[in-house]
Amino acid sequence: MNYLLGAFKPACNISITFSDGKNRKQVPMKKENGQTALVPLFHSQDTISGKVCIEPYQGKKVEHNGVKVELLGQIEMYFDRGNFYDFTSLVRELDVPGEIYERKTYPFEFPTVEMPYETYNGVNVRLRYVLKVTVTRGYAGSILEYQELVVRNYAPLPDINNSIKMEVGIEDCLHIEFEYNKSKYHLKDVILGKIYFLLVRIKMKNMDLEIRRRESTGAGANTHVETETLAKFELMDGTPVRGESIPVRLFLAPYDLTPTHRNINNKFSVKYYLNLVLVDEEDRRYFKQQEITLYRLKEDASS
Amino acid sequence: MRTLAGVEDEDKWLAEGIAGIQHNAFFMHRALDANNLREVLKYSALMLSELRTSKLSPQKYYDLYMRAFDQLRQLEIFFKDESRHGLPVVDLYELVQHAGNILPRMYLLCTVGSVYIKSKQAPSKDVLKDLVEMCRGVQHPIRGLFLRSYLAQVSRDKLPEIGSDYEGDANTVMDAVEFVLQNFTEMNKLWVRIQHQGPGTVREKQEKERNELRDLVGKNLHVLGQIEGVDLEMYKETVLPRVLEQVVNCKDKLAQYYLMECIIQVFPDEYHLQTLETLLAACTQLMPTVDTKIVLTQLMDRLSNYAASSPDVLHEFLQVEAFAKLSNAIGKVIDTQLEMPIVGAMTLFVSLLTFTLRVHPDRLDYVDQVLGACVVKLSSVPKLEDARAMKQVVALLSAPLEKYSDIVTALTLSNYPRVMDHLDDGTNKVMAMLIIQSIMKTDSCISTADKVEVLFELIKGLIKDLDETNAEELDEEDFQEEQNSVARLIHMLDNEEPEEMLKIICVVRRHLMTGGPRRLPFTVPPLVFSAVRLVRQLESQGGDIAGEDSATPRKIFQILNQTIEVLTSVPCPELALRLYLQCAEAASDCDLEPVAYEFFTQAFMLYEEEIADSKAQVTAIHLIVGTLQRINVFGVENRDTLTHKATGYSARLLKKPDQCRAVYACSHLFWVDDPDGIKDGERVLLCLRRALRIANAAQQMASATRGSSGPVTLFVEILNKYIYFFEKGNPHITPSDIQSLIELINNEMQSDNGNTTIHSDPFFTSTLRYIKFIKQKGGLMGEKYDPIKL
């Protein structure tokens, strides 16, 4: 895992293992270099425990001013890269200053850690959790080791989950009524619905349902809003006649979605929208956007 | 958007589409071989994306579709085998729905759906319901049609019908029907919508293209017709109303026509019969431009055939009052579809009539009703001029003739003549001819005066000039043929009962008398003979009816006299003369001397006044003589008068040979070879002598004018008369008379030989040979001839 660090020939090799590492679920995560790595998955209130193993290279000794492990929850804005805002920071001192001659293992534990936010990798912002081991050294700079972890939090089934129903139209041109069965969907959910055509005076090429993510970062004047289309799903081909109803059935599973995040630590928000787009034969687009709330349902509880 | 681009462009696009399919199919197959589900789905979706084109005409699109279809079959085999892709079919069913484009998604879904049903992990009806619902997403007419057609195809053997592997709960048939109906409805909507695609300028082409696609829609109805367990009840309550609702509501001429046709063809006759009302009600609601008449015609044809198939089903027709309903519907259609040409209405009537004749052959009132309706329709239009319509009317009128071997039946139809009135003269005649021919063919005899009256009313086109048509326009041959037919018809009128027969004759006579001079010569003779036959019949039955006032020979003869008299004014004296003679003979057989005398008088008067042509005179004289000879009713005085006249006229013929022959023929008037016949040998001899004198004179005249005396034929003929009377035992004819006559002839011949070479008369030679033969034979006759020396 630490080839890069190894390349600099540090004095020692630091590895972090989790005590339930073998059983813990791992999920793929895209790293900064574009590669995907499997990263252990945690949930809020989990106890994070494991061992830090420091192994000096071939008889070298490592002098240090102390060894510590930190659990950091960080928000990084890309316009302000490298500058992390830690919203969670827990520290465990592992060793008092001294020298390490041989492989030495330190157990650590962060019991029932509160991790209120989910790991998030967005366009302008990311939220990450990381274990950081620091072997503090005075002169040669501290030796650091990071272990990323992914946090996902399950939400309970919402108490209220109304359908979305709306009538929209352009006068004397197009009049439709659409209905999505819920306003809150879990990530493996399926969106069911119907589009009723009450008036059709334009010739349509097709109708798509898009899932759009709106990520806003910063606050006040510095707010950046980034919108991505994550899914484009063709609902209809051709022009319907008046009175036609077109079914909607969109499985969310294949798309890379996250739960809706509202105002995470006053830093950013992630919202999702269903965008119904009608394209006419002159390639004009008529659309109507509706926010939906995405949430993560405990896997075995979901379908 | 398909434009008016040329065919080459379209071919190019098709080729591109095919190439696209092949390309992706290649990768799909590779993935199939590797059992790589993800890749399979990817390439199959890409392949199916080729079907998203809008550039092709339906025909070309079909080509493309078929290629994709073949590939989908391979795909289905893969989907079926869970061990190859490792995914339960239910998951697969979800997985294929992840495809972003609807068309590939739906094709894949249908394919997996088919596997899903086969796996029986879900009830067929649920899967089908889902599929048919999801297909709504494809609203493009052509793409939608083909997609749904694909659905229909893959689901065909998986319907939850009774007895199938996929049979569901109690309502299973309903589920199957529901599915097919829904798919049908949607397909029809799409099909109808094609016309609203492109610009109006290519409407005609579109119409043609649409027509090519109709079977895709119609196939659903076929399926409906084949679903096991659709009983009458269900058909009546669900299937038919739903289908018809769609048909009526789509308001499209092409679809309505085609679908009605389909309905009629696809479902059993029995169902049609039981749902006639509904079906017909729908017919009246079709668009005015729909050719309802063909639809109705087909329906009626089917029902007719059904009725003909088995007598057992006939009561069903009665039960549902099929006729009344059909008749009603046709009336409505004709009333509402004002633009329907008259020929259309007529075609409908013909069909209805055919139906009636087959189904209710005993209900003449129905037939009459149809004809009545036809009259009403015909009356509402001006003169019928459309030749095709005319043809239909003829067909309409012919149908009962063909059906009822007893032509008389047709005669009782009160509306029949009224329909005929609407025909033009030519057609009217054709129709009349048909009627007559039909009578001839069936050899049926018309036996009451009333029927005869009706019949002649029907064929009046032949009997008289209907209006001022120019006689010159008529083809002489046709005219003769027509009149001959009428003449033949008259012979078909017969009744054993003399009273009635007399009435018939009177009726016929009344009609014929209106015929005018051109027709009478044809029509009077059969009438006369018919009457004469009646007279003879009365005669043979004896005189017991003679007491009655009406049908006495005397009365008939009166009528005959008047009838024939008309001919004299035509003028057609020769014919009249013959007829008089016929009547005279008949009267003689009835022992009505005065009547016979009267007829003879008429005949002689005709001879005197009207027959001027010498040839005709000769013929007439011989006829008179022949008839007179046979008549034995006359008393001496009358007979003398008549024979005297006859011989007198004979001697006054123009040519000598004619005179001679007539005179020797008159000799028979005095010798009737009957036991109680007159035998006045002396006057016979007088006649013969006179004939000889004339022959002599003729001979001399011939030699005077031409220098030769000519043949001796007259003498030989007279010789034969001598021999005849001699053999009959006329005492005034002696062997010496014969002997001298033979010598005379021989002399004549010798004197003749002076000019010409040997000229033996074969007649004379055989006469001589006869005499020799008798002599040699001996016996009584031989002895009589003995004195004659040859």
PDB file of C-alpha atoms in Angstrom, chain B residues 115-236:
ATOM      1  CA  VAL B 115     -37.650 -16.451 -20.432  1.00  0.00           C
ATOM      2  CA  TYR B 116     -39.126 -15.318 -17.159  1.00  0.00           C
ATOM      3  CA  ILE B 117     -42.523 -16.702 -18.042  1.00  0.00           C
ATOM      4  CA  LYS B 118     -40.986 -19.912 -19.250  1.00  0.00           C
ATOM      5  CA  SER B 119     -39.153 -20.330 -15.966  1.00  0.00           C
ATOM      6  CA  LYS B 120     -42.515 -20.111 -14.246  1.00  0.00           C
ATOM      7  CA  GLN B 121     -40.994 -18.096 -11.469  1.00  0.00           C
ATOM      8  CA  ALA B 122     -43.679 -15.543 -11.936  1.00  0.00           C
ATOM      9  CA  PRO B 123     -47.208 -15.896 -13.266  1.00  0.00           C
ATOM     10  CA  SER B 124     -47.387 -15.374 -16.959  1.00  0.00           C
ATOM     11  CA  LYS B 125     -50.099 -12.796 -16.613  1.00  0.00           C
ATOM     12  CA  ASP B 126     -48.039 -10.557 -14.354  1.00  0.00           C
ATOM     13  CA  VAL B 127     -45.048 -10.545 -16.624  1.00  0.00           C
ATOM     14  CA  LEU B 128     -47.148  -9.971 -19.689  1.00  0.00           C
ATOM     15  CA  LYS B 129     -49.036  -7.190 -18.026  1.00  0.00           C
ATOM     16  CA  ASP B 130     -45.790  -5.523 -17.098  1.00  0.00           C
ATOM     17  CA  LEU B 131     -44.387  -5.878 -20.597  1.00  0.00           C
ATOM     18  CA  VAL B 132     -47.406  -4.591 -22.378  1.00  0.00           C
ATOM     19  CA  GLU B 133     -47.524  -1.653 -20.023  1.00  0.00           C
ATOM     20  CA  MET B 134     -43.851  -0.803 -20.309  1.00  0.00           C
ATOM     21  CA  CYS B 135     -44.033  -0.865 -24.069  1.00  0.00           C
ATOM     22  CA  ARG B 136     -46.053   2.320 -23.851  1.00  0.00           C
ATOM     23  CA  GLY B 137     -42.778   4.137 -23.678  1.00  0.00           C
ATOM     24  CA  VAL B 138     -42.281   3.640 -27.366  1.00  0.00           C
ATOM     25  CA  GLN B 139     -44.694   6.015 -28.995  1.00  0.00           C
ATOM     26  CA  HIS B 140     -43.033   6.265 -32.343  1.00  0.00           C
ATOM     27  CA  PRO B 141     -45.549   4.572 -34.604  1.00  0.00           C
ATOM     28  CA  ILE B 142     -43.307   2.330 -36.617  1.00  0.00           C
ATOM     29  CA  ARG B 143     -40.865   1.478 -33.884  1.00  0.00           C
ATOM     30  CA  GLY B 144     -43.715   0.951 -31.472  1.00  0.00           C
ATOM     31  CA  LEU B 145     -45.557  -1.278 -33.861  1.00  0.00           C
ATOM     32  CA  PHE B 146     -42.581  -3.484 -34.420  1.00  0.00           C
ATOM     33  CA  LEU B 147     -41.748  -3.622 -30.757  1.00  0.00           C
ATOM     34  CA  ARG B 148     -45.257  -4.669 -29.884  1.00  0.00           C
ATOM     35  CA  SER B 149     -45.241  -7.069 -32.706  1.00  0.00           C
ATOM     36  CA  TYR B 150     -42.142  -8.582 -31.172  1.00  0.00           C
ATOM     37  CA  LEU B 151     -43.925  -8.776 -27.860  1.00  0.00           C
ATOM     38  CA  ALA B 152     -46.869 -10.477 -29.491  1.00  0.00           C
ATOM     39  CA  GLN B 153     -44.542 -12.908 -31.135  1.00  0.00           C
ATOM     40  CA  VAL B 154     -42.584 -13.939 -28.075  1.00  0.00           C
ATOM     41  CA  SER B 155     -45.685 -14.115 -25.944  1.00  0.00           C
ATOM     42  CA  ARG B 156     -47.751 -16.065 -28.406  1.00  0.00           C
ATOM     43  CA  ASP B 157     -46.992 -19.456 -26.877  1.00  0.00           C
ATOM     44  CA  LYS B 158     -46.886 -18.163 -23.342  1.00  0.00           C
ATOM     45  CA  LEU B 159     -50.359 -16.823 -22.863  1.00  0.00           C
ATOM     46  CA  PRO B 160     -52.030 -18.024 -19.709  1.00  0.00           C
ATOM     47  CA  GLU B 161     -54.798 -19.632 -21.669  1.00  0.00           C
ATOM     48  CA  ILE B 162     -56.580 -22.753 -20.572  1.00  0.00           C
ATOM     49  CA  GLY B 163     -54.614 -25.904 -21.147  1.00  0.00           C
ATOM     50  CA  SER B 164     -51.327 -24.138 -21.629  1.00  0.00           C
ATOM     51  CA  ASP B 165     -48.367 -24.545 -19.333  1.00  0.00           C
ATOM     52  CA  TYR B 166     -48.871 -21.064 -18.080  1.00  0.00           C
ATOM     53  CA  GLU B 167     -52.463 -21.432 -17.093  1.00  0.00           C
ATOM     54  CA  GLY B 168     -53.191 -19.328 -14.072  1.00  0.00           C
ATOM     55  CA  ASP B 169     -56.086 -19.113 -11.692  1.00  0.00           C
ATOM     56  CA  ALA B 170     -59.762 -19.059 -12.473  1.00  0.00           C
ATOM     57  CA  ASN B 171     -59.541 -15.917 -14.501  1.00  0.00           C
ATOM     58  CA  THR B 172     -56.701 -17.139 -16.579  1.00  0.00           C
ATOM     59  CA  VAL B 173     -58.359 -16.824 -19.968  1.00  0.00           C
ATOM     60  CA  MET B 174     -59.402 -13.340 -19.116  1.00  0.00           C
ATOM     61  CA  ASP B 175     -55.820 -12.472 -18.355  1.00  0.00           C
ATOM     62  CA  ALA B 176     -54.676 -13.811 -21.670  1.00  0.00           C
ATOM     63  CA  VAL B 177     -57.419 -11.966 -23.473  1.00  0.00           C
ATOM     64  CA  GLU B 178     -56.735  -8.813 -21.564  1.00  0.00           C
ATOM     65  CA  PHE B 179     -53.120  -8.881 -22.574  1.00  0.00           C
ATOM     66  CA  VAL B 180     -53.787  -9.456 -26.238  1.00  0.00           C
ATOM     67  CA  LEU B 181     -56.509  -6.862 -26.269  1.00  0.00           C
ATOM     68  CA  GLN B 182     -54.297  -4.282 -24.735  1.00  0.00           C
ATOM     69  CA  ASN B 183     -51.486  -4.959 -27.109  1.00  0.00           C
ATOM     70  CA  PHE B 184     -53.914  -4.869 -29.955  1.00  0.00           C
ATOM     71  CA  THR B 185     -55.368  -1.555 -28.876  1.00  0.00           C
ATOM     72  CA  GLU B 186     -51.999   0.056 -28.554  1.00  0.00           C
ATOM     73  CA  MET B 187     -50.778  -1.315 -31.841  1.00  0.00           C
ATOM     74  CA  ASN B 188     -53.809  -0.074 -33.612  1.00  0.00           C
ATOM     75  CA  LYS B 189     -53.364   3.373 -32.161  1.00  0.00           C
ATOM     76  CA  LEU B 190     -49.800   3.434 -33.366  1.00  0.00           C
ATOM     77  CA  TRP B 191     -50.779   2.150 -36.734  1.00  0.00           C
ATOM     78  CA  VAL B 192     -53.436   4.791 -37.157  1.00  0.00           C
ATOM     79  CA  ARG B 193     -50.974   7.412 -36.085  1.00  0.00           C
ATOM     80  CA  ILE B 194     -48.519   6.707 -38.869  1.00  0.00           C
ATOM     81  CA  GLN B 195     -50.545   8.927 -41.128  1.00  0.00           C
ATOM     82  CA  HIS B 196     -49.817  11.905 -38.915  1.00  0.00           C
ATOM     83  CA  GLN B 197     -46.108  11.436 -39.304  1.00  0.00           C
ATOM     84  CA  GLY B 198     -44.495  13.226 -42.209  1.00  0.00           C
ATOM     85  CA  PRO B 199     -45.929  15.899 -44.453  1.00  0.00           C
ATOM     86  CA  GLY B 200     -49.264  15.605 -46.161  1.00  0.00           C
ATOM     87  CA  THR B 201     -47.771  15.506 -49.593  1.00  0.00           C
ATOM     88  CA  VAL B 202     -46.763  11.909 -49.246  1.00  0.00           C
ATOM     89  CA  ARG B 203     -50.125  10.823 -47.946  1.00  0.00           C
ATOM     90  CA  GLU B 204     -50.649   8.357 -50.697  1.00  0.00           C
ATOM     91  CA  LYS B 205     -47.349   6.689 -50.190  1.00  0.00           C
ATOM     92  CA  GLN B 206     -48.012   6.581 -46.486  1.00  0.00           C
ATOM     93  CA  GLU B 207     -51.315   4.937 -47.061  1.00  0.00           C
ATOM     94  CA  LYS B 208     -49.582   2.246 -48.992  1.00  0.00           C
ATOM     95  CA  GLU B 209     -46.925   1.814 -46.384  1.00  0.00           C
ATOM     96  CA  ARG B 210     -49.508   1.646 -43.677  1.00  0.00           C
ATOM     97  CA  ASN B 211     -51.326  -0.989 -45.534  1.00  0.00           C
ATOM     98  CA  GLU B 212     -48.193  -3.062 -45.572  1.00  0.00           C
ATOM     99  CA  LEU B 213     -48.133  -2.975 -41.819  1.00  0.00           C
ATOM    100  CA  ARG B 214     -51.700  -3.921 -41.218  1.00  0.00           C
ATOM    101  CA  ASP B 215     -51.045  -7.573 -40.638  1.00  0.00           C
ATOM    102  CA  LEU B 216     -48.926  -6.718 -37.645  1.00  0.00           C
ATOM    103  CA  VAL B 217     -52.063  -5.334 -36.053  1.00  0.00           C
ATOM    104  CA  GLY B 218     -54.361  -7.974 -37.392  1.00  0.00           C
ATOM    105  CA  LYS B 219     -52.226 -10.733 -35.983  1.00  0.00           C
ATOM    106  CA  ASN B 220     -53.503  -9.853 -32.528  1.00  0.00           C
ATOM    107  CA  LEU B 221     -57.014 -10.581 -33.609  1.00  0.00           C
ATOM    108  CA  HIS B 222     -55.886 -13.891 -34.976  1.00  0.00           C
ATOM    109  CA  VAL B 223     -54.373 -14.686 -31.635  1.00  0.00           C
ATOM    110  CA  LEU B 224     -57.591 -13.708 -29.916  1.00  0.00           C
ATOM    111  CA  GLY B 225     -59.463 -15.987 -32.205  1.00  0.00           C
ATOM    112  CA  GLN B 226     -57.218 -18.851 -31.276  1.00  0.00           C
ATOM    113  CA  ILE B 227     -57.096 -18.495 -27.534  1.00  0.00           C
ATOM    114  CA  GLU B 228     -58.515 -21.602 -25.999  1.00  0.00           C
ATOM    115  CA  GLY B 229     -61.333 -20.890 -23.654  1.00  0.00           C
ATOM    116  CA  VAL B 230     -62.710 -17.738 -25.200  1.00  0.00           C
ATOM    117  CA  ASP B 231     -66.270 -18.886 -25.109  1.00  0.00           C
ATOM    118  CA  LEU B 232     -69.236 -17.133 -26.516  1.00  0.00           C
ATOM    119  CA  GLU B 233     -69.955 -15.453 -23.233  1.00  0.00           C
ATOM    120  CA  MET B 234     -66.529 -13.937 -23.006  1.00  0.00           C
ATOM    121  CA  TYR B 235     -66.482 -13.015 -26.629  1.00  0.00           C
ATOM    122  CA  LYS B 236     -69.762 -11.265 -26.255  1.00  0.00           C
TER     123      LYS B 236
END
